[in-house]
Amino acid sequence: MTFYRFAKWPICNLRINEFVKIRDEFGENFMMVGIFDSELENLQKAMMQYFPLPIKGHFGIRPVDIFVNLEGVVEQVQYGKEIADHFSFVEVKSFSE
């Protein structure tokens, strides 16, 4: 589970795009959950546009990644030190297995 900044933030969109590209590499029970600092209407509009502007949201928000196991127990949390600070894809893949 990841807390992202807002729906049209390019760095968050790049991260999600990378997950989509490699989703077959994750374990069978792996599920990615993204939570955005955006209203539903803004999320819906963002999904329909190719270029992510204008941006609406709070610029002080940093990402948070959380590994939650199949029993619903939080195993690891990473609070981003800057806007692109997430678990590495290697760490995510390892957890998913």
Short mmCIF file of N, CA, C and O in Angstrom, two decimals:
data_model
loop_
_atom_site.label_atom_id
_atom_site.label_comp_id
_atom_site.label_asym_id
_atom_site.label_seq_id
_atom_site.Cartn_x
_atom_site.Cartn_y
_atom_site.Cartn_z
N MET A 1 0.87 -1.15 0.00
CA MET A 1 0.00 0.00 0.00
C MET A 1 0.92 1.22 0.00
O MET A 1 1.90 1.26 0.72
N THR A 2 0.56 2.19 -0.84
CA THR A 2 1.37 3.39 -0.93
C THR A 2 0.48 4.62 -0.85
O THR A 2 -0.57 4.68 -1.50
N PHE A 3 0.89 5.57 -0.06
CA PHE A 3 0.24 6.88 -0.01
C PHE A 3 1.00 7.78 -0.98
O PHE A 3 2.18 8.08 -0.76
N TYR A 4 0.32 8.15 -2.05
CA TYR A 4 0.93 9.01 -3.06
C TYR A 4 0.54 10.45 -2.81
O TYR A 4 -0.37 10.74 -2.05
N ARG A 5 1.19 11.34 -3.53
CA ARG A 5 0.89 12.76 -3.37
C ARG A 5 -0.50 13.05 -3.94
O ARG A 5 -1.47 13.03 -3.22
N PHE A 6 -0.61 13.32 -5.23
CA PHE A 6 -1.91 13.59 -5.79
C PHE A 6 -2.00 13.00 -7.19
O PHE A 6 -1.00 12.60 -7.77
N ALA A 7 -3.21 12.93 -7.72
CA ALA A 7 -3.50 12.16 -8.91
C ALA A 7 -2.64 12.49 -10.12
O ALA A 7 -2.30 11.60 -10.89
N LYS A 8 -2.29 13.72 -10.31
CA LYS A 8 -1.58 14.10 -11.53
C LYS A 8 -0.08 14.36 -11.31
O LYS A 8 0.58 14.92 -12.17
N TRP A 9 0.45 13.94 -10.19
CA TRP A 9 1.86 14.19 -9.92
C TRP A 9 2.70 13.26 -10.80
O TRP A 9 2.61 12.04 -10.69
N PRO A 10 3.54 13.80 -11.68
CA PRO A 10 4.28 12.97 -12.65
C PRO A 10 5.14 11.88 -12.02
O PRO A 10 5.21 10.77 -12.55
N ILE A 11 5.80 12.17 -10.92
CA ILE A 11 6.68 11.16 -10.30
C ILE A 11 5.87 9.97 -9.81
O ILE A 11 6.27 8.81 -9.99
N CYS A 12 4.71 10.23 -9.21
CA CYS A 12 3.84 9.13 -8.76
C CYS A 12 3.34 8.33 -9.96
O CYS A 12 3.28 7.10 -9.92
N ASN A 13 2.98 9.02 -11.03
CA ASN A 13 2.50 8.33 -12.22
C ASN A 13 3.59 7.46 -12.84
O ASN A 13 3.31 6.36 -13.33
N LEU A 14 4.83 7.92 -12.82
CA LEU A 14 5.93 7.10 -13.32
C LEU A 14 6.10 5.83 -12.49
O LEU A 14 6.31 4.75 -13.02
N ARG A 15 6.00 5.99 -11.18
CA ARG A 15 6.12 4.83 -10.28
C ARG A 15 5.03 3.80 -10.56
O ARG A 15 5.29 2.60 -10.67
N ILE A 16 3.82 4.26 -10.70
CA ILE A 16 2.70 3.35 -10.99
C ILE A 16 2.90 2.67 -12.34
O ILE A 16 2.67 1.47 -12.48
N ASN A 17 3.36 3.44 -13.33
CA ASN A 17 3.61 2.88 -14.64
C ASN A 17 4.65 1.76 -14.58
O ASN A 17 4.52 0.73 -15.24
N GLU A 18 5.70 1.95 -13.78
CA GLU A 18 6.72 0.91 -13.61
C GLU A 18 6.12 -0.35 -12.98
O GLU A 18 6.45 -1.46 -13.36
N PHE A 19 5.24 -0.18 -11.98
CA PHE A 19 4.57 -1.33 -11.38
C PHE A 19 3.76 -2.09 -12.41
O PHE A 19 3.77 -3.32 -12.45
N VAL A 20 3.05 -1.37 -13.24
CA VAL A 20 2.21 -2.01 -14.27
C VAL A 20 3.08 -2.81 -15.23
O VAL A 20 2.74 -3.94 -15.60
N LYS A 21 4.22 -2.27 -15.61
CA LYS A 21 5.12 -2.95 -16.55
C LYS A 21 5.66 -4.27 -16.01
O LYS A 21 5.90 -5.20 -16.77
N ILE A 22 5.89 -4.35 -14.69
CA ILE A 22 6.53 -5.54 -14.11
C ILE A 22 5.59 -6.34 -13.22
O ILE A 22 6.03 -7.21 -12.47
N ARG A 23 4.30 -6.11 -13.30
CA ARG A 23 3.36 -6.77 -12.38
C ARG A 23 3.42 -8.29 -12.44
O ARG A 23 3.16 -8.96 -11.44
N ASP A 24 3.79 -8.86 -13.56
CA ASP A 24 3.88 -10.31 -13.67
C ASP A 24 5.04 -10.89 -12.87
O ASP A 24 5.10 -12.10 -12.66
N GLU A 25 5.96 -10.04 -12.43
CA GLU A 25 7.11 -10.50 -11.66
C GLU A 25 6.80 -10.64 -10.17
O GLU A 25 7.60 -11.20 -9.43
N PHE A 26 5.66 -10.13 -9.73
CA PHE A 26 5.31 -10.19 -8.32
C PHE A 26 4.60 -11.50 -8.00
O PHE A 26 4.06 -12.17 -8.88
N GLY A 27 4.58 -11.85 -6.70
CA GLY A 27 3.95 -13.07 -6.26
C GLY A 27 2.46 -13.13 -6.60
O GLY A 27 1.81 -12.11 -6.85
N GLU A 28 1.94 -14.33 -6.59
CA GLU A 28 0.55 -14.59 -6.98
C GLU A 28 -0.47 -13.80 -6.16
O GLU A 28 -1.48 -13.34 -6.67
N ASN A 29 -0.22 -13.62 -4.87
CA ASN A 29 -1.16 -12.93 -3.99
C ASN A 29 -0.87 -11.45 -3.80
O ASN A 29 -1.48 -10.81 -2.96
N PHE A 30 0.08 -10.92 -4.58
CA PHE A 30 0.47 -9.53 -4.42
C PHE A 30 -0.62 -8.61 -4.96
O PHE A 30 -1.16 -8.81 -6.04
N MET A 31 -0.94 -7.58 -4.18
CA MET A 31 -1.90 -6.57 -4.61
C MET A 31 -1.32 -5.21 -4.27
O MET A 31 -0.86 -4.98 -3.15
N MET A 32 -1.34 -4.31 -5.24
CA MET A 32 -0.88 -2.95 -5.00
C MET A 32 -2.09 -2.08 -4.71
O MET A 32 -3.06 -2.09 -5.47
N VAL A 33 -2.02 -1.33 -3.62
CA VAL A 33 -3.09 -0.40 -3.26
C VAL A 33 -2.47 0.99 -3.21
O VAL A 33 -1.49 1.22 -2.51
N GLY A 34 -3.04 1.92 -3.97
CA GLY A 34 -2.56 3.29 -3.99
C GLY A 34 -3.60 4.22 -3.40
O GLY A 34 -4.77 4.16 -3.76
N ILE A 35 -3.17 5.07 -2.48
CA ILE A 35 -4.06 6.05 -1.86
C ILE A 35 -3.51 7.43 -2.23
O ILE A 35 -2.34 7.71 -2.01
N PHE A 36 -4.37 8.24 -2.82
CA PHE A 36 -3.96 9.55 -3.32
C PHE A 36 -4.57 10.67 -2.48
O PHE A 36 -5.70 10.56 -2.02
N ASP A 37 -3.84 11.76 -2.38
CA ASP A 37 -4.35 12.97 -1.75
C ASP A 37 -5.09 13.77 -2.83
O ASP A 37 -4.63 14.79 -3.30
N SER A 38 -6.22 13.22 -3.27
CA SER A 38 -7.02 13.85 -4.32
C SER A 38 -8.48 13.47 -4.12
O SER A 38 -8.80 12.38 -3.66
N GLU A 39 -9.34 14.37 -4.52
CA GLU A 39 -10.77 14.06 -4.51
C GLU A 39 -11.07 13.09 -5.64
O GLU A 39 -10.35 13.05 -6.65
N LEU A 40 -12.14 12.31 -5.50
CA LEU A 40 -12.50 11.31 -6.49
C LEU A 40 -12.64 11.93 -7.88
O LEU A 40 -12.14 11.38 -8.87
N GLU A 41 -13.26 13.09 -7.97
CA GLU A 41 -13.45 13.74 -9.27
C GLU A 41 -12.09 14.04 -9.93
O GLU A 41 -11.92 13.84 -11.13
N ASN A 42 -11.13 14.49 -9.14
CA ASN A 42 -9.80 14.78 -9.67
C ASN A 42 -9.11 13.50 -10.14
O ASN A 42 -8.43 13.49 -11.16
N LEU A 43 -9.27 12.41 -9.38
CA LEU A 43 -8.69 11.12 -9.79
C LEU A 43 -9.30 10.65 -11.11
O LEU A 43 -8.59 10.18 -12.00
N GLN A 44 -10.60 10.77 -11.24
CA GLN A 44 -11.27 10.34 -12.46
C GLN A 44 -10.79 11.15 -13.66
O GLN A 44 -10.55 10.61 -14.73
N LYS A 45 -10.66 12.45 -13.50
CA LYS A 45 -10.16 13.31 -14.58
C LYS A 45 -8.73 12.94 -14.94
O LYS A 45 -8.36 12.90 -16.11
N ALA A 46 -7.91 12.66 -13.94
CA ALA A 46 -6.51 12.32 -14.18
C ALA A 46 -6.39 11.04 -14.99
O ALA A 46 -5.50 10.90 -15.83
N MET A 47 -7.29 10.09 -14.77
CA MET A 47 -7.25 8.83 -15.49
C MET A 47 -7.58 9.02 -16.97
O MET A 47 -7.20 8.21 -17.80
N MET A 48 -8.28 10.08 -17.30
CA MET A 48 -8.72 10.31 -18.68
C MET A 48 -7.75 11.19 -19.47
O MET A 48 -7.91 11.34 -20.67
N GLN A 49 -6.75 11.75 -18.82
CA GLN A 49 -5.83 12.66 -19.50
C GLN A 49 -4.46 12.03 -19.64
O GLN A 49 -4.02 11.28 -18.78
N TYR A 50 -3.80 12.37 -20.72
CA TYR A 50 -2.46 11.85 -20.94
C TYR A 50 -1.41 12.70 -20.23
O TYR A 50 -0.56 12.21 -19.53
N PHE A 51 -1.48 14.01 -20.40
CA PHE A 51 -0.49 14.89 -19.79
C PHE A 51 -1.01 15.38 -18.44
O PHE A 51 -2.09 15.93 -18.37
N PRO A 52 -0.27 15.15 -17.36
CA PRO A 52 -0.78 15.36 -16.00
C PRO A 52 -0.79 16.80 -15.48
O PRO A 52 -0.16 17.11 -14.48
N LEU A 53 -1.48 17.70 -16.14
CA LEU A 53 -1.59 19.07 -15.64
C LEU A 53 -3.02 19.55 -15.80
O LEU A 53 -3.70 19.11 -16.72
N PRO A 54 -3.56 20.43 -15.02
CA PRO A 54 -2.93 21.09 -13.88
C PRO A 54 -2.91 20.18 -12.65
O PRO A 54 -3.73 19.28 -12.53
N ILE A 55 -2.00 20.45 -11.76
CA ILE A 55 -1.85 19.66 -10.54
C ILE A 55 -2.64 20.32 -9.42
O ILE A 55 -2.57 21.53 -9.22
N LYS A 56 -3.41 19.49 -8.68
CA LYS A 56 -4.15 19.98 -7.51
C LYS A 56 -3.76 19.12 -6.33
O LYS A 56 -3.84 17.90 -6.39
N GLY A 57 -3.34 19.72 -5.25
CA GLY A 57 -2.98 18.96 -4.07
C GLY A 57 -2.03 19.73 -3.18
O GLY A 57 -1.75 20.90 -3.41
N HIS A 58 -1.51 19.05 -2.16
CA HIS A 58 -0.62 19.66 -1.18
C HIS A 58 0.82 19.26 -1.50
O HIS A 58 1.14 18.08 -1.53
N PHE A 59 1.67 20.23 -1.74
CA PHE A 59 3.03 19.94 -2.16
C PHE A 59 3.94 19.47 -1.03
O PHE A 59 5.02 18.97 -1.28
N GLY A 60 3.52 19.57 0.22
CA GLY A 60 4.35 19.14 1.33
C GLY A 60 4.24 17.65 1.63
O GLY A 60 4.96 17.14 2.48
N ILE A 61 3.38 16.93 0.95
CA ILE A 61 3.16 15.51 1.24
C ILE A 61 4.28 14.67 0.63
O ILE A 61 4.67 14.86 -0.51
N ARG A 62 4.79 13.73 1.41
CA ARG A 62 5.80 12.78 0.93
C ARG A 62 5.19 11.39 0.92
O ARG A 62 4.26 11.09 1.66
N PRO A 63 5.73 10.50 0.07
CA PRO A 63 5.16 9.16 -0.03
C PRO A 63 5.40 8.31 1.21
O PRO A 63 6.37 8.53 1.94
N VAL A 64 4.51 7.37 1.43
CA VAL A 64 4.66 6.36 2.47
C VAL A 64 4.33 5.02 1.84
O VAL A 64 3.29 4.86 1.21
N ASP A 65 5.25 4.06 1.97
CA ASP A 65 5.03 2.70 1.48
C ASP A 65 4.85 1.78 2.69
O ASP A 65 5.58 1.89 3.68
N ILE A 66 3.87 0.88 2.59
CA ILE A 66 3.57 -0.03 3.69
C ILE A 66 3.43 -1.45 3.15
O ILE A 66 2.65 -1.68 2.22
N PHE A 67 4.19 -2.38 3.71
CA PHE A 67 4.02 -3.79 3.37
C PHE A 67 3.05 -4.41 4.37
O PHE A 67 3.31 -4.42 5.58
N VAL A 68 1.92 -4.91 3.87
CA VAL A 68 0.90 -5.55 4.70
C VAL A 68 0.80 -6.99 4.24
O VAL A 68 0.57 -7.26 3.06
N ASN A 69 0.93 -7.96 5.16
CA ASN A 69 0.89 -9.36 4.77
C ASN A 69 -0.55 -9.85 4.58
O ASN A 69 -1.51 -9.09 4.76
N LEU A 70 -0.70 -11.11 4.20
CA LEU A 70 -2.03 -11.68 3.91
C LEU A 70 -2.95 -11.70 5.13
O LEU A 70 -4.17 -11.77 4.98
N GLU A 71 -2.39 -11.65 6.33
CA GLU A 71 -3.19 -11.62 7.55
C GLU A 71 -3.58 -10.19 7.94
O GLU A 71 -4.22 -9.98 8.96
N GLY A 72 -3.13 -9.21 7.16
CA GLY A 72 -3.46 -7.81 7.45
C GLY A 72 -2.51 -7.16 8.43
O GLY A 72 -2.80 -6.08 8.94
N VAL A 73 -1.37 -7.78 8.68
CA VAL A 73 -0.40 -7.25 9.63
C VAL A 73 0.64 -6.42 8.88
O VAL A 73 1.19 -6.86 7.87
N VAL A 74 0.90 -5.22 9.38
CA VAL A 74 1.92 -4.36 8.80
C VAL A 74 3.29 -4.94 9.13
O VAL A 74 3.62 -5.13 10.30
N GLU A 75 4.07 -5.23 8.10
CA GLU A 75 5.40 -5.81 8.31
C GLU A 75 6.52 -4.79 8.21
O GLU A 75 7.54 -4.91 8.86
N GLN A 76 6.33 -3.77 7.35
CA GLN A 76 7.39 -2.78 7.18
C GLN A 76 6.78 -1.50 6.62
O GLN A 76 5.86 -1.55 5.82
N VAL A 77 7.31 -0.37 7.06
CA VAL A 77 6.85 0.94 6.60
C VAL A 77 8.06 1.76 6.20
O VAL A 77 9.10 1.73 6.87
N GLN A 78 7.92 2.49 5.10
CA GLN A 78 8.97 3.42 4.70
C GLN A 78 8.34 4.78 4.48
O GLN A 78 7.48 4.96 3.63
N TYR A 79 8.77 5.74 5.29
CA TYR A 79 8.33 7.12 5.15
C TYR A 79 9.32 7.82 4.23
O TYR A 79 10.51 7.92 4.55
N GLY A 80 8.85 8.30 3.09
CA GLY A 80 9.72 8.94 2.11
C GLY A 80 10.42 10.16 2.68
O GLY A 80 9.79 11.01 3.29
N LYS A 81 11.72 10.25 2.45
CA LYS A 81 12.49 11.42 2.87
C LYS A 81 12.38 12.54 1.85
O LYS A 81 12.64 13.69 2.14
N GLU A 82 12.02 12.17 0.62
CA GLU A 82 11.78 13.14 -0.44
C GLU A 82 10.71 12.57 -1.36
O GLU A 82 10.26 11.45 -1.16
N ILE A 83 10.31 13.31 -2.38
CA ILE A 83 9.10 12.98 -3.14
C ILE A 83 9.18 11.68 -3.94
O ILE A 83 8.16 11.14 -4.32
N ALA A 84 10.37 11.17 -4.20
CA ALA A 84 10.50 9.94 -4.98
C ALA A 84 11.07 8.79 -4.15
O ALA A 84 11.52 7.80 -4.71
N ASP A 85 11.04 8.90 -2.84
CA ASP A 85 11.64 7.91 -1.95
C ASP A 85 10.62 6.82 -1.62
O ASP A 85 9.70 7.04 -0.83
N HIS A 86 10.80 5.66 -2.25
CA HIS A 86 9.91 4.51 -2.05
C HIS A 86 10.75 3.27 -1.79
O HIS A 86 11.96 3.27 -2.01
N PHE A 87 10.08 2.17 -1.39
CA PHE A 87 10.76 0.88 -1.41
C PHE A 87 11.24 0.65 -2.83
O PHE A 87 10.56 1.01 -3.80
N SER A 88 12.38 0.00 -2.99
CA SER A 88 12.86 -0.33 -4.33
C SER A 88 11.97 -1.43 -4.92
O SER A 88 11.28 -2.15 -4.18
N PHE A 89 11.98 -1.56 -6.23
CA PHE A 89 11.21 -2.62 -6.86
C PHE A 89 11.72 -3.99 -6.44
O PHE A 89 10.97 -4.95 -6.33
N VAL A 90 13.01 -4.10 -6.16
CA VAL A 90 13.59 -5.36 -5.66
C VAL A 90 12.99 -5.70 -4.29
O VAL A 90 12.61 -6.86 -4.04
N GLU A 91 12.87 -4.71 -3.41
CA GLU A 91 12.27 -4.93 -2.09
C GLU A 91 10.79 -5.33 -2.21
O GLU A 91 10.32 -6.22 -1.51
N VAL A 92 10.07 -4.67 -3.11
CA VAL A 92 8.66 -4.99 -3.30
C VAL A 92 8.50 -6.41 -3.84
O VAL A 92 7.67 -7.19 -3.36
N LYS A 93 9.32 -6.76 -4.82
CA LYS A 93 9.26 -8.11 -5.40
C LYS A 93 9.59 -9.16 -4.34
O LYS A 93 8.90 -10.18 -4.23
N SER A 94 10.61 -8.90 -3.54
CA SER A 94 10.98 -9.84 -2.48
C SER A 94 9.83 -10.03 -1.48
O SER A 94 9.52 -11.15 -1.08
N PHE A 95 9.19 -8.94 -1.08
CA PHE A 95 8.06 -9.03 -0.16
C PHE A 95 6.90 -9.80 -0.80
O PHE A 95 6.22 -10.58 -0.13
N SER A 96 6.68 -9.60 -2.08
CA SER A 96 5.53 -10.22 -2.75
C SER A 96 5.64 -11.73 -2.84
O SER A 96 4.64 -12.42 -3.02
N GLU A 97 6.86 -12.23 -2.74
CA GLU A 97 7.05 -13.68 -2.86
C GLU A 97 6.81 -14.34 -1.54
O GLU A 97 6.54 -15.43 -1.34
#
